[in-house]
Amino acid sequence: MIQDIGQKVFNNAFAKARDPLLNDEVFVFKDRDVLSSADGKTAKVSLPEASLFEKDKLQFLFLIDEKAYFLYTGDPLSVRVDGFSYYPVQIFRSDNDRVTCFAGFCAFHLYCWYKVNRYCGQCGSLLEHSKSERALVCSKCGNIIYPKIAPAVIVGVTDGDKIVVTRYKDRPYRGLALIAGFCEFGETPEQTAVREVFEETGLKIKDLEYFGSQPWGMDSNLLIGYFAKIDGDRTIKMDESELSEALWVNREQLESQGSTISLTKTMINHFKKNA
């Protein structure tokens, strides 16, 4: 999955914050675009080095091994770097280069959080960066805002050698998917799985089994994956407001997923290969 970066070590500890070194790397976001030398298809995604920017416009994000990554806080329209152009942040859904793309997921997560939290929701004052932790604080009323992390579940509903696959109706991603949805307040992830499966397909499930999890910074999510067995009637009653397709597929007919970046693709591949 996207967080699997081999022997590299991701360190998001706020205490590791430091000034940029010349060969540290910088994320420059312009809404849902990012400054890169390539799109990950024709060549590796790569980022401009910190030496090209004014230090006072760089916000420390995290380390991978000894390399630090920073967020550019100035006007992205003013940035001109030879050999670099703006590409959609979807370029991070790539294996080329896996470490940079994982860093991109994490950086975009924080960028979105900073972007929508400029003023205190309690008193309206301008927020400041905490000096002791990764948080935004209001010096007027003391309100503290931490990074937004939205838990969501992904569920592979199975019946022997069959699994329910879906396609979203109104989302950019048009590939195969499994049943998924956000946790509501007061719910456990397991309760969310049962509810989402029923809401999207009309199916009841049993024997819920945890598979794995992953951060998904593109949407500020923490994804939690389960497999479950069908409980009773196999007739799908699809929620047409959410899905364009939902059907049972045999293991041997299941499309092999070319990438293991996402939890969904990893789960589909796992089911296909494990009878």
Short mmCIF file of C-alpha atoms in Angstrom, two decimals, residues 58-248:
data_model
loop_
_atom_site.label_atom_id
_atom_site.label_comp_id
_atom_site.label_asym_id
_atom_site.label_seq_id
_atom_site.Cartn_x
_atom_site.Cartn_y
_atom_site.Cartn_z
CA LEU A 58 8.71 26.97 4.33
CA GLN A 59 6.64 25.07 6.91
CA PHE A 60 8.18 21.86 8.25
CA LEU A 61 6.02 18.78 7.64
CA PHE A 62 7.88 15.53 8.41
CA LEU A 63 10.99 13.44 7.81
CA ILE A 64 11.59 10.34 5.72
CA ASP A 65 14.93 9.00 6.92
CA GLU A 66 17.03 12.16 7.23
CA LYS A 67 15.34 14.12 4.46
CA ALA A 68 12.85 16.76 5.56
CA TYR A 69 9.80 17.80 3.58
CA PHE A 70 8.37 21.30 3.72
CA LEU A 71 5.21 23.08 2.63
CA TYR A 72 5.55 26.32 0.69
CA THR A 73 3.34 28.92 2.39
CA GLY A 74 3.72 31.76 -0.12
CA ASP A 75 1.68 32.50 -3.24
CA PRO A 76 1.93 29.46 -5.55
CA LEU A 77 1.24 31.67 -8.58
CA SER A 78 4.51 33.45 -7.94
CA VAL A 79 6.63 30.27 -8.08
CA ARG A 80 8.67 29.72 -11.23
CA VAL A 81 11.11 26.79 -11.19
CA ASP A 82 12.81 25.61 -14.38
CA GLY A 83 11.76 22.08 -15.31
CA PHE A 84 8.76 22.04 -12.97
CA SER A 85 5.07 22.42 -13.75
CA TYR A 86 1.78 22.02 -11.92
CA TYR A 87 0.12 18.61 -12.17
CA PRO A 88 -3.07 17.28 -10.52
CA VAL A 89 -2.37 15.76 -7.10
CA GLN A 90 -3.63 12.47 -8.55
CA ILE A 91 -0.04 11.94 -9.75
CA PHE A 92 0.64 10.72 -6.22
CA ARG A 93 -1.50 7.64 -6.91
CA SER A 94 1.61 6.15 -8.48
CA ASP A 95 4.55 3.89 -7.71
CA ASN A 96 6.93 6.25 -9.45
CA ASP A 97 8.49 7.16 -7.03
CA ARG A 98 6.72 5.39 -4.12
CA VAL A 99 8.49 7.37 -1.37
CA THR A 100 7.76 10.73 -2.99
CA CYS A 101 4.16 9.75 -3.67
CA PHE A 102 3.59 8.64 -0.07
CA ALA A 103 5.12 11.92 1.07
CA GLY A 104 2.71 13.66 -1.30
CA PHE A 105 -0.29 11.99 0.31
CA CYS A 106 0.84 13.11 3.75
CA ALA A 107 1.76 16.63 2.64
CA PHE A 108 -1.56 17.17 0.87
CA HIS A 109 -3.40 16.01 3.99
CA LEU A 110 -1.68 18.71 6.05
CA TYR A 111 -1.97 21.34 3.31
CA CYS A 112 -5.77 20.89 3.21
CA TRP A 113 -5.96 21.12 7.00
CA TYR A 114 -3.92 24.33 7.14
CA LYS A 115 -5.91 25.80 4.25
CA VAL A 116 -9.34 25.47 5.85
CA ASN A 117 -8.26 26.37 9.40
CA ARG A 118 -7.12 29.95 9.29
CA TYR A 119 -9.57 31.40 11.79
CA CYS A 120 -10.84 30.15 15.12
CA GLY A 121 -14.27 28.54 14.81
CA GLN A 122 -15.04 29.57 18.40
CA CYS A 123 -14.24 33.30 18.41
CA GLY A 124 -13.17 34.13 14.84
CA SER A 125 -9.62 35.22 15.67
CA LEU A 126 -6.64 34.39 13.45
CA LEU A 127 -5.05 31.07 14.37
CA GLU A 128 -1.36 30.57 15.08
CA HIS A 129 0.93 27.55 14.82
CA SER A 130 1.58 25.87 18.15
CA LYS A 131 5.21 25.91 19.24
CA SER A 132 4.91 22.64 21.18
CA GLU A 133 2.83 20.30 18.99
CA ARG A 134 1.30 19.94 15.54
CA ALA A 135 -1.77 22.04 16.19
CA LEU A 136 -3.27 25.43 15.45
CA VAL A 137 -4.09 27.57 18.46
CA CYS A 138 -6.14 30.66 19.16
CA SER A 139 -4.24 33.08 21.38
CA LYS A 140 -7.48 34.89 22.24
CA CYS A 141 -9.75 32.09 23.51
CA GLY A 142 -7.32 29.15 23.81
CA ASN A 143 -9.08 26.94 21.25
CA ILE A 144 -6.80 24.18 19.85
CA ILE A 145 -7.34 22.53 16.46
CA TYR A 146 -5.60 19.28 15.54
CA PRO A 147 -5.24 17.73 12.07
CA LYS A 148 -8.49 16.33 10.71
CA ILE A 149 -8.50 12.55 10.30
CA ALA A 150 -11.74 10.98 9.04
CA PRO A 151 -12.10 7.22 9.67
CA ALA A 152 -13.77 5.17 6.94
CA VAL A 153 -14.25 1.47 6.25
CA ILE A 154 -13.82 -0.70 3.17
CA VAL A 155 -15.65 -4.03 3.12
CA GLY A 156 -15.12 -7.06 0.90
CA VAL A 157 -18.39 -9.00 1.09
CA THR A 158 -17.83 -12.64 0.10
CA ASP A 159 -19.77 -15.83 -0.53
CA GLY A 160 -17.35 -18.69 -1.16
CA ASP A 161 -15.46 -17.83 -4.34
CA LYS A 162 -17.56 -14.72 -5.06
CA ILE A 163 -17.12 -11.13 -3.90
CA VAL A 164 -19.22 -7.98 -4.30
CA VAL A 165 -17.51 -5.31 -6.40
CA THR A 166 -18.81 -1.84 -7.14
CA ARG A 167 -18.17 1.27 -9.20
CA TYR A 168 -18.84 4.76 -7.95
CA LYS A 169 -21.43 6.91 -9.66
CA ASP A 170 -20.16 10.48 -9.48
CA ARG A 171 -16.48 10.27 -8.51
CA PRO A 172 -13.37 10.72 -10.69
CA TYR A 173 -12.18 7.18 -9.84
CA ARG A 174 -13.96 4.78 -12.21
CA GLY A 175 -12.13 1.54 -11.42
CA LEU A 176 -13.30 -1.45 -9.39
CA ALA A 177 -14.13 -0.71 -5.79
CA LEU A 178 -15.47 -2.44 -2.70
CA ILE A 179 -18.21 -1.19 -0.43
CA ALA A 180 -16.97 1.79 1.56
CA GLY A 181 -18.16 4.61 3.77
CA PHE A 182 -17.35 6.99 6.58
CA CYS A 183 -17.80 6.22 10.26
CA GLU A 184 -20.60 8.23 11.82
CA PHE A 185 -20.43 9.64 15.35
CA GLY A 186 -21.17 7.06 18.00
CA GLU A 187 -20.26 4.13 15.71
CA THR A 188 -17.48 1.59 15.88
CA PRO A 189 -15.82 0.75 12.54
CA GLU A 190 -17.49 -2.66 12.72
CA GLN A 191 -20.93 -1.07 13.05
CA THR A 192 -20.10 1.23 10.15
CA ALA A 193 -19.22 -1.80 8.00
CA VAL A 194 -22.58 -3.46 8.69
CA ARG A 195 -24.51 -0.25 8.05
CA GLU A 196 -22.68 0.74 4.87
CA VAL A 197 -23.04 -2.70 3.30
CA PHE A 198 -26.77 -2.68 3.96
CA GLU A 199 -27.26 0.91 2.78
CA GLU A 200 -25.34 0.46 -0.48
CA THR A 201 -26.38 -3.08 -1.43
CA GLY A 202 -29.23 -4.23 0.84
CA LEU A 203 -27.04 -7.15 1.98
CA LYS A 204 -26.56 -8.40 5.52
CA ILE A 205 -23.14 -9.64 6.65
CA LYS A 206 -21.57 -11.77 9.38
CA ASP A 207 -18.13 -12.96 10.51
CA LEU A 208 -16.48 -9.57 10.00
CA GLU A 209 -12.69 -9.99 9.86
CA TYR A 210 -10.13 -7.19 9.99
CA PHE A 211 -7.74 -7.11 7.03
CA GLY A 212 -5.63 -3.96 7.30
CA SER A 213 -5.59 -0.17 7.29
CA GLN A 214 -3.95 2.77 5.60
CA PRO A 215 -3.76 6.55 5.73
CA TRP A 216 -5.30 8.15 2.64
CA GLY A 217 -4.22 11.76 2.71
CA MET A 218 -5.98 12.66 -0.54
CA ASP A 219 -9.21 12.85 1.46
CA SER A 220 -7.83 13.13 5.01
CA ASN A 221 -8.96 9.55 5.68
CA LEU A 222 -7.84 6.65 7.79
CA LEU A 223 -9.15 3.60 5.91
CA ILE A 224 -9.95 0.36 7.76
CA GLY A 225 -10.47 -2.78 5.69
CA TYR A 226 -12.58 -5.83 6.51
CA PHE A 227 -13.74 -9.00 4.82
CA ALA A 228 -17.18 -10.34 5.73
CA LYS A 229 -19.42 -13.23 4.73
CA ILE A 230 -22.89 -12.85 3.32
CA ASP A 231 -25.66 -13.51 5.84
CA GLY A 232 -28.79 -14.74 4.07
CA ASP A 233 -30.18 -13.42 0.78
CA ARG A 234 -27.56 -12.64 -1.92
CA THR A 235 -29.85 -10.34 -3.91
CA ILE A 236 -28.23 -6.91 -4.34
CA LYS A 237 -30.44 -3.83 -4.01
CA MET A 238 -28.03 -1.14 -5.17
CA ASP A 239 -28.12 2.43 -3.88
CA GLU A 240 -28.26 4.23 -7.22
CA SER A 241 -27.46 7.58 -5.65
CA GLU A 242 -23.99 6.29 -4.64
CA LEU A 243 -23.13 3.56 -7.12
CA SER A 244 -23.31 2.97 -10.86
CA GLU A 245 -22.68 -0.75 -10.48
CA ALA A 246 -22.71 -3.44 -7.77
CA LEU A 247 -22.48 -7.13 -8.56
CA TRP A 248 -21.15 -10.51 -7.49
#
